[in-house]
Amino acid sequence: MRALYFDCFAGASGDMILGALIDAGADSDELQAQLASLGLSGYRISIERVKRSGIAATKFNVAVDEVAQPHRHLREITEIIYRASLSELTRWRAIRAFELLADAEARVHATTRDHVHFHEVGAVDSIIDTVGAMIGFELLGVERFFASALRVGQGTVKTAHGLMPVPAPATAELLRDIPVYAGDLEGEFVTPTGAAIIASLCEAFGPLPEMKITKTGYGAGTRDPQGFPNALRMLLGELTIEDPSSRRVNEVRFGREESVCVIESNIDDMNPQAFGFVMDKAFALAALDVFLTATQMKKSRPGVMLTILCEPAARETIIEMLLRETTTLGVRYYEARRRVLARTLETVETRYGRVRVKVARDGERTLHFQPEYEDCALLARQLGVPVIEVQSAASAVYRERLDKQNGELKKE
């Protein structure tokens, strides 16, 4: 199983994570293409090769135009992410990071996650860093995450609320139960964005797990102190010993097994037009799936059973939304187990243009694939051709790529 280890000897930030991902081989063009679907403006991305104490690294920069950026709430950020052309996995990972961050800010300011005003972390550059990191992880096919203890720094840092101690209060909340240390240099080495990304993904913190390293990547920090390599190192590879205590996923013979929460409600007195709105809201809150089932209610009234699948961590947020947005008087929920295949997005060039392809795998085996409908539909509208022609062309190109890969494996 493909794993990633964050070696945080110089801390971690969103831009360092993105720099390390690109340095490790994530396609920067594909990453920026997916980021563009967020529909954000007022920023420019640049990527450059630099050195930190003699170590070659990649510096990812987001330059924000000198205009006032809005302070967004969690709801607004999740809606931006939901509207973008992202995979389910990337969308869920990004929203999960912002939910953890909102909870941390809420504890610091004695409020709730829905009332938190994001400042630095709600700005364009932090949204780009967080979502971009999750895109990069999927591009590299990372399934499990581990990290070293985090060097957080010492002293004070200037924030939207004024001078704050290092680690900043929200960062300290995010790093609860995670091993940290100050180090001997002044300054902030772990940002709230970096902490949210790592805390939302990693299942264990400590020494490097036993793994076969296949790639490394270095993401440069902004500062370049003399004699100190201010960079985040990523080690990617295959785990050689599976840990059965993984908090999210256990390997099974075919596919992977994980826990999900099932939320249901029977409704027979709501305007049918509202169901579409509720489904959109559920997906914006990181629902994995939403579907409607026609039912026969008491007094022979036709009704609808609304079913939502979500990660257990998203349960309360989605239940609160259902009680607020629908006419139901209550919901039922329970935990279920599901078996799923690993999914990745790859890109192919067709005669009509670039199309992403969703690929389902079990280990190294490709079981099936499907061109991304939205990409095909967009090209079909732009070029005035049937969407099925674009889908067929994308399938043919990917099939050719797959046959070539299989042929090379047989030669080996």
JSON list of N, CA, C and O in Angstrom, two decimals, residues 75-112:
[
{"chain": "A", "resi": 75, "resn": "ARG", "atom": "N", "xyz": [-18.85, 27.26, 5.91]},
{"chain": "A", "resi": 75, "resn": "ARG", "atom": "CA", "xyz": [-19.87, 26.95, 4.90]},
{"chain": "A", "resi": 75, "resn": "ARG", "atom": "C", "xyz": [-19.46, 27.47, 3.53]},
{"chain": "A", "resi": 75, "resn": "ARG", "atom": "O", "xyz": [-19.62, 26.79, 2.51]},
{"chain": "A", "resi": 76, "resn": "GLU", "atom": "N", "xyz": [-18.92, 28.69, 3.48]},
{"chain": "A", "resi": 76, "resn": "GLU", "atom": "CA", "xyz": [-18.54, 29.28, 2.19]},
{"chain": "A", "resi": 76, "resn": "GLU", "atom": "C", "xyz": [-17.36, 28.53, 1.57]},
{"chain": "A", "resi": 76, "resn": "GLU", "atom": "O", "xyz": [-17.31, 28.33, 0.35]},
{"chain": "A", "resi": 77, "resn": "ILE", "atom": "N", "xyz": [-16.43, 28.10, 2.42]},
{"chain": "A", "resi": 77, "resn": "ILE", "atom": "CA", "xyz": [-15.28, 27.37, 1.90]},
{"chain": "A", "resi": 77, "resn": "ILE", "atom": "C", "xyz": [-15.70, 26.00, 1.37]},
{"chain": "A", "resi": 77, "resn": "ILE", "atom": "O", "xyz": [-15.27, 25.57, 0.30]},
{"chain": "A", "resi": 78, "resn": "THR", "atom": "N", "xyz": [-16.58, 25.30, 2.10]},
{"chain": "A", "resi": 78, "resn": "THR", "atom": "CA", "xyz": [-17.03, 23.99, 1.63]},
{"chain": "A", "resi": 78, "resn": "THR", "atom": "C", "xyz": [-17.82, 24.12, 0.33]},
{"chain": "A", "resi": 78, "resn": "THR", "atom": "O", "xyz": [-17.74, 23.25, -0.54]},
{"chain": "A", "resi": 79, "resn": "GLU", "atom": "N", "xyz": [-18.58, 25.19, 0.18]},
{"chain": "A", "resi": 79, "resn": "GLU", "atom": "CA", "xyz": [-19.32, 25.39, -1.07]},
{"chain": "A", "resi": 79, "resn": "GLU", "atom": "C", "xyz": [-18.37, 25.62, -2.24]},
{"chain": "A", "resi": 79, "resn": "GLU", "atom": "O", "xyz": [-18.60, 25.12, -3.35]},
{"chain": "A", "resi": 80, "resn": "ILE", "atom": "N", "xyz": [-17.29, 26.37, -2.01]},
{"chain": "A", "resi": 80, "resn": "ILE", "atom": "CA", "xyz": [-16.28, 26.58, -3.06]},
{"chain": "A", "resi": 80, "resn": "ILE", "atom": "C", "xyz": [-15.67, 25.24, -3.47]},
{"chain": "A", "resi": 80, "resn": "ILE", "atom": "O", "xyz": [-15.53, 24.93, -4.66]},
{"chain": "A", "resi": 81, "resn": "ILE", "atom": "N", "xyz": [-15.33, 24.43, -2.48]},
{"chain": "A", "resi": 81, "resn": "ILE", "atom": "CA", "xyz": [-14.71, 23.13, -2.76]},
{"chain": "A", "resi": 81, "resn": "ILE", "atom": "C", "xyz": [-15.70, 22.21, -3.48]},
{"chain": "A", "resi": 81, "resn": "ILE", "atom": "O", "xyz": [-15.34, 21.49, -4.41]},
{"chain": "A", "resi": 82, "resn": "TYR", "atom": "N", "xyz": [-16.95, 22.24, -3.04]},
{"chain": "A", "resi": 82, "resn": "TYR", "atom": "CA", "xyz": [-17.94, 21.35, -3.64]},
{"chain": "A", "resi": 82, "resn": "TYR", "atom": "C", "xyz": [-18.20, 21.71, -5.10]},
{"chain": "A", "resi": 82, "resn": "TYR", "atom": "O", "xyz": [-18.40, 20.82, -5.94]},
{"chain": "A", "resi": 83, "resn": "ARG", "atom": "N", "xyz": [-18.20, 23.00, -5.43]},
{"chain": "A", "resi": 83, "resn": "ARG", "atom": "CA", "xyz": [-18.48, 23.42, -6.81]},
{"chain": "A", "resi": 83, "resn": "ARG", "atom": "C", "xyz": [-17.35, 23.07, -7.77]},
{"chain": "A", "resi": 83, "resn": "ARG", "atom": "O", "xyz": [-17.55, 23.02, -8.98]},
{"chain": "A", "resi": 84, "resn": "ALA", "atom": "N", "xyz": [-16.15, 22.84, -7.23]},
{"chain": "A", "resi": 84, "resn": "ALA", "atom": "CA", "xyz": [-14.99, 22.60, -8.08]},
{"chain": "A", "resi": 84, "resn": "ALA", "atom": "C", "xyz": [-15.03, 21.20, -8.68]},
{"chain": "A", "resi": 84, "resn": "ALA", "atom": "O", "xyz": [-15.71, 20.30, -8.18]},
{"chain": "A", "resi": 85, "resn": "SER", "atom": "N", "xyz": [-14.30, 21.03, -9.77]},
{"chain": "A", "resi": 85, "resn": "SER", "atom": "CA", "xyz": [-14.22, 19.72, -10.44]},
{"chain": "A", "resi": 85, "resn": "SER", "atom": "C", "xyz": [-13.13, 18.89, -9.76]},
{"chain": "A", "resi": 85, "resn": "SER", "atom": "O", "xyz": [-11.99, 18.79, -10.25]},
{"chain": "A", "resi": 86, "resn": "LEU", "atom": "N", "xyz": [-13.47, 18.33, -8.62]},
{"chain": "A", "resi": 86, "resn": "LEU", "atom": "CA", "xyz": [-12.54, 17.52, -7.84]},
{"chain": "A", "resi": 86, "resn": "LEU", "atom": "C", "xyz": [-13.12, 16.14, -7.62]},
{"chain": "A", "resi": 86, "resn": "LEU", "atom": "O", "xyz": [-14.34, 15.95, -7.66]},
{"chain": "A", "resi": 87, "resn": "SER", "atom": "N", "xyz": [-12.28, 15.18, -7.33]},
{"chain": "A", "resi": 87, "resn": "SER", "atom": "CA", "xyz": [-12.76, 13.85, -7.02]},
{"chain": "A", "resi": 87, "resn": "SER", "atom": "C", "xyz": [-13.39, 13.84, -5.63]},
{"chain": "A", "resi": 87, "resn": "SER", "atom": "O", "xyz": [-13.17, 14.74, -4.81]},
{"chain": "A", "resi": 88, "resn": "GLU", "atom": "N", "xyz": [-14.18, 12.80, -5.37]},
{"chain": "A", "resi": 88, "resn": "GLU", "atom": "CA", "xyz": [-14.80, 12.66, -4.06]},
{"chain": "A", "resi": 88, "resn": "GLU", "atom": "C", "xyz": [-13.74, 12.61, -2.96]},
{"chain": "A", "resi": 88, "resn": "GLU", "atom": "O", "xyz": [-13.89, 13.22, -1.91]},
{"chain": "A", "resi": 89, "resn": "LEU", "atom": "N", "xyz": [-12.67, 11.86, -3.20]},
{"chain": "A", "resi": 89, "resn": "LEU", "atom": "CA", "xyz": [-11.62, 11.69, -2.19]},
{"chain": "A", "resi": 89, "resn": "LEU", "atom": "C", "xyz": [-10.93, 13.01, -1.90]},
{"chain": "A", "resi": 89, "resn": "LEU", "atom": "O", "xyz": [-10.76, 13.39, -0.73]},
{"chain": "A", "resi": 90, "resn": "THR", "atom": "N", "xyz": [-10.55, 13.75, -2.94]},
{"chain": "A", "resi": 90, "resn": "THR", "atom": "CA", "xyz": [-9.89, 15.04, -2.74]},
{"chain": "A", "resi": 90, "resn": "THR", "atom": "C", "xyz": [-10.82, 16.02, -2.04]},
{"chain": "A", "resi": 90, "resn": "THR", "atom": "O", "xyz": [-10.41, 16.75, -1.12]},
{"chain": "A", "resi": 91, "resn": "ARG", "atom": "N", "xyz": [-12.08, 16.04, -2.46]},
{"chain": "A", "resi": 91, "resn": "ARG", "atom": "CA", "xyz": [-13.05, 16.95, -1.85]},
{"chain": "A", "resi": 91, "resn": "ARG", "atom": "C", "xyz": [-13.21, 16.64, -0.36]},
{"chain": "A", "resi": 91, "resn": "ARG", "atom": "O", "xyz": [-13.19, 17.54, 0.48]},
{"chain": "A", "resi": 92, "resn": "TRP", "atom": "N", "xyz": [-13.35, 15.36, -0.02]},
{"chain": "A", "resi": 92, "resn": "TRP", "atom": "CA", "xyz": [-13.54, 15.00, 1.37]},
{"chain": "A", "resi": 92, "resn": "TRP", "atom": "C", "xyz": [-12.32, 15.36, 2.21]},
{"chain": "A", "resi": 92, "resn": "TRP", "atom": "O", "xyz": [-12.44, 15.91, 3.31]},
{"chain": "A", "resi": 93, "resn": "ARG", "atom": "N", "xyz": [-11.12, 15.06, 1.68]},
{"chain": "A", "resi": 93, "resn": "ARG", "atom": "CA", "xyz": [-9.91, 15.36, 2.44]},
{"chain": "A", "resi": 93, "resn": "ARG", "atom": "C", "xyz": [-9.77, 16.85, 2.70]},
{"chain": "A", "resi": 93, "resn": "ARG", "atom": "O", "xyz": [-9.40, 17.28, 3.81]},
{"chain": "A", "resi": 94, "resn": "ALA", "atom": "N", "xyz": [-10.07, 17.69, 1.70]},
{"chain": "A", "resi": 94, "resn": "ALA", "atom": "CA", "xyz": [-9.94, 19.13, 1.86]},
{"chain": "A", "resi": 94, "resn": "ALA", "atom": "C", "xyz": [-10.95, 19.67, 2.88]},
{"chain": "A", "resi": 94, "resn": "ALA", "atom": "O", "xyz": [-10.60, 20.46, 3.76]},
{"chain": "A", "resi": 95, "resn": "ILE", "atom": "N", "xyz": [-12.18, 19.24, 2.76]},
{"chain": "A", "resi": 95, "resn": "ILE", "atom": "CA", "xyz": [-13.21, 19.72, 3.69]},
{"chain": "A", "resi": 95, "resn": "ILE", "atom": "C", "xyz": [-12.91, 19.26, 5.10]},
{"chain": "A", "resi": 95, "resn": "ILE", "atom": "O", "xyz": [-13.09, 20.00, 6.07]},
{"chain": "A", "resi": 96, "resn": "ARG", "atom": "N", "xyz": [-12.41, 18.03, 5.23]},
{"chain": "A", "resi": 96, "resn": "ARG", "atom": "CA", "xyz": [-12.05, 17.51, 6.56]},
{"chain": "A", "resi": 96, "resn": "ARG", "atom": "C", "xyz": [-11.00, 18.38, 7.21]},
{"chain": "A", "resi": 96, "resn": "ARG", "atom": "O", "xyz": [-11.07, 18.70, 8.41]},
{"chain": "A", "resi": 97, "resn": "ALA", "atom": "N", "xyz": [-9.99, 18.82, 6.45]},
{"chain": "A", "resi": 97, "resn": "ALA", "atom": "CA", "xyz": [-8.95, 19.68, 7.01]},
{"chain": "A", "resi": 97, "resn": "ALA", "atom": "C", "xyz": [-9.53, 21.00, 7.49]},
{"chain": "A", "resi": 97, "resn": "ALA", "atom": "O", "xyz": [-9.20, 21.49, 8.58]},
{"chain": "A", "resi": 98, "resn": "PHE", "atom": "N", "xyz": [-10.42, 21.60, 6.70]},
{"chain": "A", "resi": 98, "resn": "PHE", "atom": "CA", "xyz": [-11.03, 22.86, 7.12]},
{"chain": "A", "resi": 98, "resn": "PHE", "atom": "C", "xyz": [-11.98, 22.67, 8.31]},
{"chain": "A", "resi": 98, "resn": "PHE", "atom": "O", "xyz": [-12.11, 23.56, 9.14]},
{"chain": "A", "resi": 99, "resn": "GLU", "atom": "N", "xyz": [-12.63, 21.52, 8.40]},
{"chain": "A", "resi": 99, "resn": "GLU", "atom": "CA", "xyz": [-13.48, 21.26, 9.57]},
{"chain": "A", "resi": 99, "resn": "GLU", "atom": "C", "xyz": [-12.64, 21.18, 10.84]},
{"chain": "A", "resi": 99, "resn": "GLU", "atom": "O", "xyz": [-13.02, 21.75, 11.87]},
{"chain": "A", "resi": 100, "resn": "LEU", "atom": "N", "xyz": [-11.50, 20.50, 10.79]},
{"chain": "A", "resi": 100, "resn": "LEU", "atom": "CA", "xyz": [-10.62, 20.44, 11.95]},
{"chain": "A", "resi": 100, "resn": "LEU", "atom": "C", "xyz": [-10.14, 21.83, 12.33]},
{"chain": "A", "resi": 100, "resn": "LEU", "atom": "O", "xyz": [-10.06, 22.19, 13.51]},
{"chain": "A", "resi": 101, "resn": "LEU", "atom": "N", "xyz": [-9.81, 22.62, 11.33]},
{"chain": "A", "resi": 101, "resn": "LEU", "atom": "CA", "xyz": [-9.33, 23.98, 11.57]},
{"chain": "A", "resi": 101, "resn": "LEU", "atom": "C", "xyz": [-10.43, 24.84, 12.19]},
{"chain": "A", "resi": 101, "resn": "LEU", "atom": "O", "xyz": [-10.19, 25.62, 13.12]},
{"chain": "A", "resi": 102, "resn": "ALA", "atom": "N", "xyz": [-11.67, 24.68, 11.68]},
{"chain": "A", "resi": 102, "resn": "ALA", "atom": "CA", "xyz": [-12.78, 25.45, 12.24]},
{"chain": "A", "resi": 102, "resn": "ALA", "atom": "C", "xyz": [-13.04, 25.06, 13.68]},
{"chain": "A", "resi": 102, "resn": "ALA", "atom": "O", "xyz": [-13.30, 25.92, 14.54]},
{"chain": "A", "resi": 103, "resn": "ASP", "atom": "N", "xyz": [-12.94, 23.77, 13.98]},
{"chain": "A", "resi": 103, "resn": "ASP", "atom": "CA", "xyz": [-13.14, 23.33, 15.36]},
{"chain": "A", "resi": 103, "resn": "ASP", "atom": "C", "xyz": [-12.05, 23.89, 16.28]},
{"chain": "A", "resi": 103, "resn": "ASP", "atom": "O", "xyz": [-12.32, 24.28, 17.42]},
{"chain": "A", "resi": 104, "resn": "ALA", "atom": "N", "xyz": [-10.81, 23.92, 15.77]},
{"chain": "A", "resi": 104, "resn": "ALA", "atom": "CA", "xyz": [-9.71, 24.47, 16.58]},
{"chain": "A", "resi": 104, "resn": "ALA", "atom": "C", "xyz": [-9.92, 25.95, 16.84]},
{"chain": "A", "resi": 104, "resn": "ALA", "atom": "O", "xyz": [-9.75, 26.44, 17.98]},
{"chain": "A", "resi": 105, "resn": "GLU", "atom": "N", "xyz": [-10.28, 26.71, 15.80]},
{"chain": "A", "resi": 105, "resn": "GLU", "atom": "CA", "xyz": [-10.54, 28.15, 15.98]},
{"chain": "A", "resi": 105, "resn": "GLU", "atom": "C", "xyz": [-11.72, 28.38, 16.92]},
{"chain": "A", "resi": 105, "resn": "GLU", "atom": "O", "xyz": [-11.72, 29.31, 17.72]},
{"chain": "A", "resi": 106, "resn": "ALA", "atom": "N", "xyz": [-12.73, 27.52, 16.83]},
{"chain": "A", "resi": 106, "resn": "ALA", "atom": "CA", "xyz": [-13.91, 27.66, 17.68]},
{"chain": "A", "resi": 106, "resn": "ALA", "atom": "C", "xyz": [-13.53, 27.48, 19.15]},
{"chain": "A", "resi": 106, "resn": "ALA", "atom": "O", "xyz": [-14.02, 28.21, 20.02]},
{"chain": "A", "resi": 107, "resn": "ARG", "atom": "N", "xyz": [-12.67, 26.50, 19.45]},
{"chain": "A", "resi": 107, "resn": "ARG", "atom": "CA", "xyz": [-12.25, 26.30, 20.83]},
{"chain": "A", "resi": 107, "resn": "ARG", "atom": "C", "xyz": [-11.44, 27.48, 21.34]},
{"chain": "A", "resi": 107, "resn": "ARG", "atom": "O", "xyz": [-11.60, 27.92, 22.49]},
{"chain": "A", "resi": 108, "resn": "VAL", "atom": "N", "xyz": [-10.59, 28.05, 20.47]},
{"chain": "A", "resi": 108, "resn": "VAL", "atom": "CA", "xyz": [-9.76, 29.19, 20.88]},
{"chain": "A", "resi": 108, "resn": "VAL", "atom": "C", "xyz": [-10.61, 30.41, 21.19]},
{"chain": "A", "resi": 108, "resn": "VAL", "atom": "O", "xyz": [-10.37, 31.14, 22.16]},
{"chain": "A", "resi": 109, "resn": "HIS", "atom": "N", "xyz": [-11.65, 30.65, 20.38]},
{"chain": "A", "resi": 109, "resn": "HIS", "atom": "CA", "xyz": [-12.44, 31.87, 20.50]},
{"chain": "A", "resi": 109, "resn": "HIS", "atom": "C", "xyz": [-13.79, 31.64, 21.20]},
{"chain": "A", "resi": 109, "resn": "HIS", "atom": "O", "xyz": [-14.65, 32.53, 21.18]},
{"chain": "A", "resi": 110, "resn": "ALA", "atom": "N", "xyz": [-13.99, 30.43, 21.77]},
{"chain": "A", "resi": 110, "resn": "ALA", "atom": "CA", "xyz": [-15.20, 30.12, 22.53]},
{"chain": "A", "resi": 110, "resn": "ALA", "atom": "C", "xyz": [-16.46, 30.36, 21.70]},
{"chain": "A", "resi": 110, "resn": "ALA", "atom": "O", "xyz": [-17.39, 31.04, 22.14]},
{"chain": "A", "resi": 111, "resn": "THR", "atom": "N", "xyz": [-16.48, 29.77, 20.51]},
{"chain": "A", "resi": 111, "resn": "THR", "atom": "CA", "xyz": [-17.66, 29.89, 19.65]},
{"chain": "A", "resi": 111, "resn": "THR", "atom": "C", "xyz": [-17.89, 28.53, 18.98]},
{"chain": "A", "resi": 111, "resn": "THR", "atom": "O", "xyz": [-17.40, 27.52, 19.46]},
{"chain": "A", "resi": 112, "resn": "THR", "atom": "N", "xyz": [-18.67, 28.50, 17.91]},
{"chain": "A", "resi": 112, "resn": "THR", "atom": "CA", "xyz": [-18.92, 27.25, 17.20]},
{"chain": "A", "resi": 112, "resn": "THR", "atom": "C", "xyz": [-18.25, 27.30, 15.83]},
{"chain": "A", "resi": 112, "resn": "THR", "atom": "O", "xyz": [-17.93, 28.37, 15.32]}
]
